[in-house]
Amino acid sequence: MYVAVKGGERAIENAHRLLAHERRGDRNVPEVSLRQISEQLTLAVDRVMTEGSIYDRELAALAIKQARGDLIEAIFLLRAFRATLPRFGSTEPVDTGEMQIRRRISATFKDLPGGQVLGPTFDYTHRLLETWADEPDEPASGQAQSEPTPRVTDLLGVDDLIEPSPQSGPETPAGDLTREPLAFPAARDVRLQNLARGDEGFLLALGYSTQRGYGRTHPFAGEIRLGEVELEFFAEEADFALPLGRITVTECQMVNQFQGSGTTAPHFTRGYGLVFGHCERKAMSMALVDRALRAHELDEEIKAPAQDEEFVMSHSDNVQATGFVEHLKLPHYVDFQAELGLLRRLRAEFEPEQTDDAATQEAAE
Amino acid sequence: MPVSLSQQATESPRNMDVAERRAAMKLLVAAETKELAGLLAGIGPLPTHENVRRPETGLVMVRGRIGGDGSPFNVGEATASRAAVRLAGGEIGFGYVLGRDREKAHLVALCDALLQDKSRRSTIERAVLAPLRSRLEAERELAAARTAATRVDFFTLVRGED
């Protein structure tokens, strides 16, 4: 516990002024604009939107600038901003099957109906630092195909080779962590919401741990797709679903080790990831951890951290985590005085005993 | 080209198909605010209208589906703005747009209302929707062509026998 302290107002105000000065950097260097951040640090903006849990590129760019590039601080700023706005309601669920695809790859089928497109990827780059003297070339153009691009899991689903997605009745609303506190055991919809806003680094490490044997699930990247989906909102006053606009999302379908029983034929199981913007590593990690967290449902032995929903869900949020870790910086003077008093008492009790022990030993010798 | 307000009152206003309104909204919400204002300015002075819902900004919870096709779950929120207007002839238009631009929500609502007015529909179609459609289609086609250039055909190498 820490208690309120008084004083330090002048120091705090000056610290904020100094912070603003440091944020600006060398005043001879042009200030970075929100548009520049949004256009050129696209993936940082995407991460802040995903974990800040608000899709708004301009706000995320502003948060990144204000946070001096500290993405967790920027995520914190977005979460705080959220509290200032009312919620109109929920959108209709997005249909990723109707995505305007900018990237689509599968590690399981080379001849995917609709084709594989690499899109704007770091994959296959040499990871050599470059300096650019000129503007980049215009991108190449190809012949766009109009064939449909079904999800890989839909293709496997046709032959029952993979488990179907869970279906709930239309009257069952999805759980919402921003409205109800976390309770265990948590349903998969709530787990996915938690993972979608969870820290990328934390989920990456957990996903990695499952690959290294801590809750192994034998994953294949069935499909990763990036692109734009339409959002629609059912407005009661209009009595129909109104188009809101398009957002960019990344989806990952993990195909995992099979399951079967006396009554069901063996089939692949699944893990799912869906995030705002282009956050591929996050979508993949999310899908790995989603699958690992299904251990109980799939009758698997729970022995690894990634399978423990209480452990994962209670520690995935970087705003909560940073709040608790960083609160250690705040004055804990009273707590510490109490500890100090206790320690002094213990030492006082310990010292006479020591002297007695020493005397006994001397006498024995 | 402005149309007199007395003209529309004599016509049945609300006979536009929901599918058509949705299709128009898809274009309108994809427009930039300035662009929309500019296109609307091209048809003359804006008709008198009242705000049924004053433009406001809030959040919508974006939902996805487990596995892409299963039960819904909440992915995260998005900023959105909304407005509703009523024309003198009684047509009510709605504007719901992503982002914090209340003016855009207002303009979308106005277009939606004007589209329901038979005497104005063709003007809005010609002066607002058609230019938006051609810009958005061209952009979409360019993006699709650039994506198509990265289409990849992997082939597997058969391992040689010893």
Short mmCIF file of C-alpha atoms in Angstrom, two decimals, chain A:
data_model
loop_
_atom_site.label_atom_id
_atom_site.label_comp_id
_atom_site.label_asym_id
_atom_site.label_seq_id
_atom_site.Cartn_x
_atom_site.Cartn_y
_atom_site.Cartn_z
CA MET A 1 0.00 0.00 0.00
CA TYR A 2 1.14 3.53 -0.58
CA VAL A 3 -0.39 6.59 1.04
CA ALA A 4 -0.99 10.02 -0.42
CA VAL A 5 1.86 12.45 0.01
CA LYS A 6 1.78 16.20 -0.16
CA GLY A 7 4.35 18.54 -1.55
CA GLY A 8 6.52 18.51 -4.62
CA GLU A 9 4.08 20.48 -6.77
CA ARG A 10 6.74 22.78 -8.14
CA ALA A 11 9.09 19.86 -8.86
CA ILE A 12 6.31 17.93 -10.61
CA GLU A 13 5.35 20.89 -12.77
CA ASN A 14 8.95 21.48 -13.76
CA ALA A 15 9.42 17.78 -14.48
CA HIS A 16 6.48 17.95 -16.89
CA ARG A 17 7.99 20.99 -18.59
CA LEU A 18 11.27 19.18 -18.91
CA LEU A 19 9.44 16.15 -20.30
CA ALA A 20 7.77 18.31 -22.96
CA HIS A 21 11.18 19.72 -23.85
CA GLU A 22 12.75 16.27 -24.14
CA ARG A 23 9.77 15.06 -26.16
CA ARG A 24 10.38 17.84 -28.66
CA GLY A 25 14.07 16.94 -28.95
CA ASP A 26 16.48 19.22 -30.80
CA ARG A 27 14.38 22.21 -31.82
CA ASN A 28 16.43 22.59 -34.99
CA VAL A 29 15.01 19.28 -36.21
CA PRO A 30 11.49 19.47 -37.75
CA GLU A 31 8.75 18.16 -35.50
CA VAL A 32 7.24 14.83 -36.54
CA SER A 33 3.59 15.09 -37.65
CA LEU A 34 0.76 12.72 -36.75
CA ARG A 35 0.30 12.03 -40.43
CA GLN A 36 3.96 11.01 -40.70
CA ILE A 37 3.61 8.66 -37.75
CA SER A 38 0.41 7.19 -39.13
CA GLU A 39 1.82 6.75 -42.64
CA GLN A 40 5.41 5.75 -41.90
CA LEU A 41 5.31 4.06 -38.49
CA THR A 42 2.22 2.13 -39.54
CA LEU A 43 2.93 -1.01 -37.56
CA ALA A 44 3.57 0.87 -34.32
CA VAL A 45 0.18 2.54 -34.83
CA ASP A 46 -1.40 -0.86 -35.49
CA ARG A 47 0.03 -2.30 -32.30
CA VAL A 48 -1.14 0.63 -30.21
CA MET A 49 -4.65 0.37 -31.69
CA THR A 50 -4.80 -3.38 -31.02
CA GLU A 51 -3.54 -3.32 -27.44
CA GLY A 52 -5.02 0.08 -26.66
CA SER A 53 -8.20 -1.59 -27.92
CA ILE A 54 -9.43 1.40 -29.92
CA TYR A 55 -9.34 1.49 -33.70
CA ASP A 56 -8.43 5.08 -34.54
CA ARG A 57 -5.18 5.68 -36.43
CA GLU A 58 -4.98 9.37 -35.65
CA LEU A 59 -5.48 8.89 -31.92
CA ALA A 60 -2.90 6.10 -31.84
CA ALA A 61 -0.41 8.30 -33.70
CA LEU A 62 -1.02 11.10 -31.21
CA ALA A 63 -0.52 8.70 -28.32
CA ILE A 64 2.77 7.46 -29.79
CA LYS A 65 4.01 11.01 -30.21
CA GLN A 66 2.97 12.06 -26.71
CA ALA A 67 4.56 8.91 -25.27
CA ARG A 68 7.85 9.66 -27.08
CA GLY A 69 7.57 6.31 -28.87
CA ASP A 70 6.99 4.28 -25.68
CA LEU A 71 4.29 1.99 -27.04
CA ILE A 72 3.04 0.70 -23.70
CA GLU A 73 2.68 4.28 -22.47
CA ALA A 74 0.83 5.06 -25.73
CA ILE A 75 -1.48 2.07 -25.17
CA PHE A 76 -2.13 3.38 -21.64
CA LEU A 77 -3.08 6.79 -23.09
CA LEU A 78 -5.56 5.22 -25.50
CA ARG A 79 -7.16 3.15 -22.76
CA ALA A 80 -7.57 6.28 -20.64
CA PHE A 81 -9.09 8.16 -23.57
CA ARG A 82 -11.67 5.43 -23.97
CA ALA A 83 -13.23 6.32 -20.65
CA THR A 84 -14.22 9.74 -22.03
CA LEU A 85 -16.56 8.39 -24.72
CA PRO A 86 -20.00 6.77 -24.60
CA ARG A 87 -20.53 3.47 -26.38
CA PHE A 88 -23.14 3.35 -29.12
CA GLY A 89 -23.28 -0.45 -29.16
CA SER A 90 -21.63 -3.37 -30.95
CA THR A 91 -20.94 -3.81 -34.64
CA GLU A 92 -22.19 -6.78 -36.57
CA PRO A 93 -19.51 -9.50 -36.42
CA VAL A 94 -16.95 -8.91 -39.19
CA ASP A 95 -16.88 -11.41 -42.04
CA THR A 96 -13.22 -12.16 -42.71
CA GLY A 97 -14.27 -14.41 -45.61
CA GLU A 98 -15.29 -11.23 -47.47
CA MET A 99 -12.01 -9.44 -46.75
CA GLN A 100 -10.35 -7.39 -49.47
CA ILE A 101 -7.12 -9.31 -49.20
CA ARG A 102 -3.69 -7.65 -49.21
CA ARG A 103 -1.80 -10.67 -47.93
CA ARG A 104 -2.75 -14.31 -47.67
CA ILE A 105 -0.47 -17.20 -47.01
CA SER A 106 -0.82 -20.79 -45.95
CA ALA A 107 1.85 -23.09 -44.61
CA THR A 108 -0.41 -26.09 -45.12
CA PHE A 109 -1.62 -25.89 -48.73
CA LYS A 110 0.53 -24.59 -51.54
CA ASP A 111 -2.32 -24.57 -54.05
CA LEU A 112 -4.83 -22.59 -52.10
CA PRO A 113 -8.09 -21.78 -53.95
CA GLY A 114 -7.91 -18.03 -54.54
CA GLY A 115 -4.14 -18.13 -54.40
CA GLN A 116 -1.44 -17.04 -52.00
CA VAL A 117 -0.26 -13.44 -52.08
CA LEU A 118 2.74 -12.27 -50.13
CA GLY A 119 1.67 -8.63 -49.86
CA PRO A 120 3.82 -6.11 -47.99
CA THR A 121 5.92 -8.48 -45.88
CA PHE A 122 9.25 -8.48 -44.07
CA ASP A 123 9.46 -12.22 -44.79
CA TYR A 124 12.23 -13.04 -47.29
CA THR A 125 13.95 -9.69 -46.69
CA HIS A 126 17.62 -10.03 -45.80
CA ARG A 127 17.37 -8.02 -42.61
CA LEU A 128 20.26 -5.85 -43.70
CA LEU A 129 20.11 -2.21 -42.70
CA GLU A 130 19.72 -0.01 -45.75
CA THR A 131 19.88 3.68 -46.42
CA TRP A 132 17.52 5.08 -49.00
CA ALA A 133 18.68 7.94 -51.11
CA ASP A 134 15.64 8.03 -53.40
CA GLU A 135 11.93 7.51 -53.26
CA PRO A 136 11.07 3.80 -53.68
CA ASP A 137 9.90 2.47 -57.04
CA GLU A 138 6.19 2.28 -57.75
CA PRO A 139 4.86 -1.17 -56.82
CA ALA A 140 4.45 -3.69 -59.64
CA SER A 141 0.96 -4.44 -60.88
CA GLY A 142 -0.42 -7.87 -61.70
CA GLN A 143 -3.64 -9.36 -62.96
CA ALA A 144 -6.10 -9.37 -60.08
CA GLN A 145 -8.13 -12.57 -59.73
CA SER A 146 -11.78 -12.45 -58.93
CA GLU A 147 -12.04 -15.99 -57.57
CA PRO A 148 -13.31 -16.33 -54.01
CA THR A 149 -10.83 -16.76 -51.18
CA PRO A 150 -12.37 -19.19 -48.69
CA ARG A 151 -10.71 -19.62 -45.32
CA VAL A 152 -8.44 -22.67 -45.23
CA THR A 153 -10.41 -23.97 -42.28
CA ASP A 154 -13.58 -23.89 -44.42
CA LEU A 155 -11.82 -26.12 -46.98
CA LEU A 156 -10.80 -28.66 -44.33
CA GLY A 157 -14.22 -28.37 -42.76
CA VAL A 158 -15.90 -29.68 -45.88
CA ASP A 159 -14.49 -33.16 -45.21
CA ASP A 160 -14.91 -32.92 -41.42
CA LEU A 161 -11.14 -33.11 -41.15
CA ILE A 162 -11.18 -30.17 -38.75
CA GLU A 163 -13.44 -29.33 -35.86
CA PRO A 164 -16.16 -26.76 -36.64
CA SER A 165 -16.11 -23.36 -34.95
CA PRO A 166 -18.28 -23.19 -31.82
CA GLN A 167 -21.72 -21.74 -32.52
CA SER A 168 -23.84 -19.98 -29.96
CA GLY A 169 -27.44 -18.88 -30.36
CA PRO A 170 -28.03 -15.37 -31.68
CA GLU A 171 -29.45 -14.37 -28.28
CA THR A 172 -26.22 -15.18 -26.44
CA PRO A 173 -24.24 -11.94 -26.18
CA ALA A 174 -20.45 -12.17 -26.24
CA GLY A 175 -18.80 -11.64 -22.85
CA ASP A 176 -17.20 -8.24 -22.43
CA LEU A 177 -14.20 -7.70 -20.18
CA THR A 178 -14.64 -3.94 -20.31
CA ARG A 179 -18.02 -4.37 -18.64
CA GLU A 180 -17.72 -7.41 -16.36
CA PRO A 181 -14.69 -8.31 -14.26
CA LEU A 182 -12.64 -11.35 -15.18
CA ALA A 183 -13.98 -14.59 -13.65
CA PHE A 184 -12.70 -18.14 -13.96
CA PRO A 185 -13.24 -20.46 -15.69
CA ALA A 186 -13.56 -18.01 -18.60
CA ALA A 187 -15.44 -18.82 -21.80
CA ARG A 188 -13.54 -18.80 -25.09
CA ASP A 189 -15.10 -15.53 -26.29
CA VAL A 190 -13.83 -13.76 -23.17
CA ARG A 191 -10.42 -15.41 -23.48
CA LEU A 192 -10.14 -14.22 -27.09
CA GLN A 193 -11.05 -10.67 -26.10
CA ASN A 194 -8.39 -10.78 -23.40
CA LEU A 195 -5.80 -12.11 -25.85
CA ALA A 196 -6.74 -9.60 -28.56
CA ARG A 197 -5.85 -6.71 -26.25
CA GLY A 198 -3.05 -8.56 -24.49
CA ASP A 199 0.61 -7.65 -24.69
CA GLU A 200 2.28 -8.87 -27.86
CA GLY A 201 5.55 -9.69 -26.10
CA PHE A 202 3.83 -11.70 -23.38
CA LEU A 203 1.76 -13.69 -25.88
CA LEU A 204 4.75 -14.18 -28.16
CA ALA A 205 6.74 -15.68 -25.29
CA LEU A 206 3.84 -17.93 -24.25
CA GLY A 207 3.22 -19.04 -27.85
CA TYR A 208 6.92 -19.77 -28.19
CA SER A 209 6.87 -21.76 -24.96
CA THR A 210 4.18 -24.08 -26.39
CA GLN A 211 6.39 -24.72 -29.41
CA ARG A 212 9.29 -25.58 -27.14
CA GLY A 213 7.27 -28.21 -25.33
CA TYR A 214 5.49 -26.38 -22.51
CA GLY A 215 1.99 -27.39 -23.60
CA ARG A 216 2.81 -28.62 -27.06
CA THR A 217 -0.01 -28.36 -29.65
CA HIS A 218 1.74 -29.22 -32.96
CA PRO A 219 0.65 -26.07 -34.76
CA PHE A 220 0.56 -25.32 -38.49
CA ALA A 221 -0.17 -21.84 -39.80
CA GLY A 222 -3.24 -22.91 -41.76
CA GLU A 223 -3.77 -19.40 -43.01
CA ILE A 224 -2.77 -15.84 -42.27
CA ARG A 225 -4.67 -13.09 -44.03
CA LEU A 226 -4.43 -9.33 -43.91
CA GLY A 227 -6.80 -6.86 -45.48
CA GLU A 228 -9.83 -4.67 -45.13
CA VAL A 229 -13.21 -5.74 -43.82
CA GLU A 230 -16.46 -3.79 -43.79
CA LEU A 231 -17.95 -2.82 -40.45
CA GLU A 232 -21.70 -2.48 -40.02
CA PHE A 233 -23.76 -1.25 -37.14
CA PHE A 234 -27.39 -2.15 -36.58
CA ALA A 235 -29.03 1.12 -35.59
CA GLU A 236 -32.43 0.65 -34.00
CA GLU A 237 -33.69 4.01 -35.20
CA ALA A 238 -32.96 3.03 -38.81
CA ASP A 239 -33.97 -0.61 -38.36
CA PHE A 240 -31.22 -1.87 -40.65
CA ALA A 241 -27.46 -2.42 -40.51
CA LEU A 242 -25.65 0.76 -41.54
CA PRO A 243 -22.22 0.53 -43.17
CA LEU A 244 -19.68 2.31 -40.93
CA GLY A 245 -16.54 2.05 -43.03
CA ARG A 246 -13.63 -0.32 -43.43
CA ILE A 247 -10.94 -1.38 -40.99
CA THR A 248 -7.75 -3.35 -41.49
CA VAL A 249 -7.43 -6.63 -39.62
CA THR A 250 -5.04 -9.59 -39.48
CA GLU A 251 -6.43 -13.06 -38.98
CA CYS A 252 -4.57 -16.26 -38.17
CA GLN A 253 -6.01 -19.76 -38.37
CA MET A 254 -3.80 -22.23 -36.57
CA VAL A 255 -4.41 -25.89 -37.37
CA ASN A 256 -3.34 -28.14 -34.49
CA GLN A 257 -2.88 -31.71 -33.48
CA PHE A 258 -5.83 -34.00 -33.89
CA GLN A 259 -8.32 -35.20 -31.41
CA GLY A 260 -10.71 -38.09 -31.46
CA SER A 261 -12.61 -40.32 -29.15
CA GLY A 262 -14.74 -43.46 -29.20
CA THR A 263 -17.60 -41.41 -30.60
CA THR A 264 -15.86 -38.82 -32.80
CA ALA A 265 -13.50 -39.53 -35.66
CA PRO A 266 -10.05 -37.96 -35.33
CA HIS A 267 -9.90 -34.40 -36.62
CA PHE A 268 -7.63 -31.37 -36.43
CA THR A 269 -8.22 -28.82 -33.70
CA ARG A 270 -7.92 -25.06 -34.05
CA GLY A 271 -6.57 -21.90 -32.52
CA TYR A 272 -7.69 -18.47 -33.66
CA GLY A 273 -6.22 -14.99 -33.77
CA LEU A 274 -7.81 -11.72 -34.93
CA VAL A 275 -6.34 -8.26 -34.35
CA PHE A 276 -6.62 -4.69 -35.62
CA GLY A 277 -4.23 -3.53 -38.32
CA HIS A 278 -1.24 -5.50 -39.53
CA CYS A 279 -0.05 -7.33 -36.41
CA GLU A 280 0.93 -10.69 -37.77
CA ARG A 281 3.20 -11.82 -34.95
CA LYS A 282 0.48 -10.93 -32.49
CA ALA A 283 -2.26 -12.74 -34.44
CA MET A 284 -0.10 -15.89 -34.62
CA SER A 285 0.80 -15.74 -30.92
CA MET A 286 -2.84 -15.20 -30.05
CA ALA A 287 -3.86 -18.26 -32.06
CA LEU A 288 -1.18 -20.41 -30.37
CA VAL A 289 -2.23 -19.31 -26.90
CA ASP A 290 -5.94 -19.63 -27.73
CA ARG A 291 -5.32 -23.26 -28.65
CA ALA A 292 -3.18 -23.91 -25.57
CA LEU A 293 -5.89 -22.45 -23.33
CA ARG A 294 -8.37 -24.98 -24.70
CA ALA A 295 -6.49 -27.75 -22.86
CA HIS A 296 -9.27 -28.28 -20.33
CA GLU A 297 -12.01 -28.38 -22.99
CA LEU A 298 -9.96 -30.87 -25.04
CA ASP A 299 -9.08 -33.08 -22.06
CA GLU A 300 -5.40 -32.35 -22.18
CA GLU A 301 -3.18 -32.47 -19.13
CA ILE A 302 -2.63 -28.92 -17.84
CA LYS A 303 1.00 -28.59 -16.87
CA ALA A 304 2.37 -25.52 -18.67
CA PRO A 305 1.89 -21.79 -18.10
CA ALA A 306 0.30 -21.22 -21.55
CA GLN A 307 -2.47 -23.70 -20.65
CA ASP A 308 -3.32 -21.99 -17.36
CA GLU A 309 -6.06 -19.48 -18.14
CA GLU A 310 -5.87 -17.73 -14.79
CA PHE A 311 -2.13 -17.23 -15.19
CA VAL A 312 -2.38 -16.10 -18.82
CA MET A 313 -5.43 -13.86 -18.57
CA SER A 314 -4.41 -12.22 -15.31
CA HIS A 315 -1.01 -11.20 -16.68
CA SER A 316 -1.61 -10.49 -20.36
CA ASP A 317 -2.69 -6.88 -20.01
CA ASN A 318 0.31 -4.58 -20.23
CA VAL A 319 -1.54 -1.58 -18.83
CA GLN A 320 -2.42 -3.49 -15.66
CA ALA A 321 1.04 -5.02 -15.53
CA THR A 322 2.85 -1.74 -15.95
CA GLY A 323 0.54 -0.10 -13.42
CA PHE A 324 1.40 -2.62 -10.76
CA VAL A 325 5.10 -2.87 -11.50
CA GLU A 326 5.56 0.88 -11.86
CA HIS A 327 3.52 1.78 -8.79
CA LEU A 328 6.54 0.55 -6.83
CA LYS A 329 8.08 3.91 -7.73
CA LEU A 330 5.45 5.82 -5.75
CA PRO A 331 6.15 6.76 -2.13
CA HIS A 332 5.77 3.76 0.18
CA TYR A 333 7.23 5.60 3.17
CA VAL A 334 4.73 4.41 5.79
CA ASP A 335 4.90 0.78 4.63
CA PHE A 336 8.62 0.91 4.60
CA GLN A 337 8.78 2.51 8.08
CA ALA A 338 6.65 -0.33 9.40
CA GLU A 339 8.96 -2.92 7.81
CA LEU A 340 11.99 -1.10 9.15
CA GLY A 341 10.52 -1.08 12.68
CA LEU A 342 9.79 -4.79 12.47
CA LEU A 343 13.29 -5.54 11.21
CA ARG A 344 14.85 -3.55 14.05
CA ARG A 345 12.77 -5.47 16.61
CA LEU A 346 13.77 -8.79 15.12
CA ARG A 347 17.42 -7.81 15.18
CA ALA A 348 17.13 -6.66 18.78
CA GLU A 349 15.73 -10.09 19.70
CA PHE A 350 18.38 -11.83 17.64
CA GLU A 351 21.41 -10.03 19.11
CA PRO A 352 21.04 -11.06 22.80
CA GLU A 353 20.46 -14.65 21.64
CA GLN A 354 23.66 -14.43 19.61
CA THR A 355 25.54 -13.17 22.66
CA ASP A 356 24.06 -15.97 24.77
CA ASP A 357 25.01 -18.57 22.14
CA ALA A 358 28.54 -17.23 21.99
CA ALA A 359 28.81 -17.37 25.79
CA THR A 360 27.53 -20.96 25.89
CA GLN A 361 30.00 -21.99 23.23
CA GLU A 362 32.90 -20.37 25.09
CA ALA A 363 31.90 -22.11 28.28
CA ALA A 364 31.77 -25.46 26.50
CA GLU A 365 35.26 -24.94 25.14
#
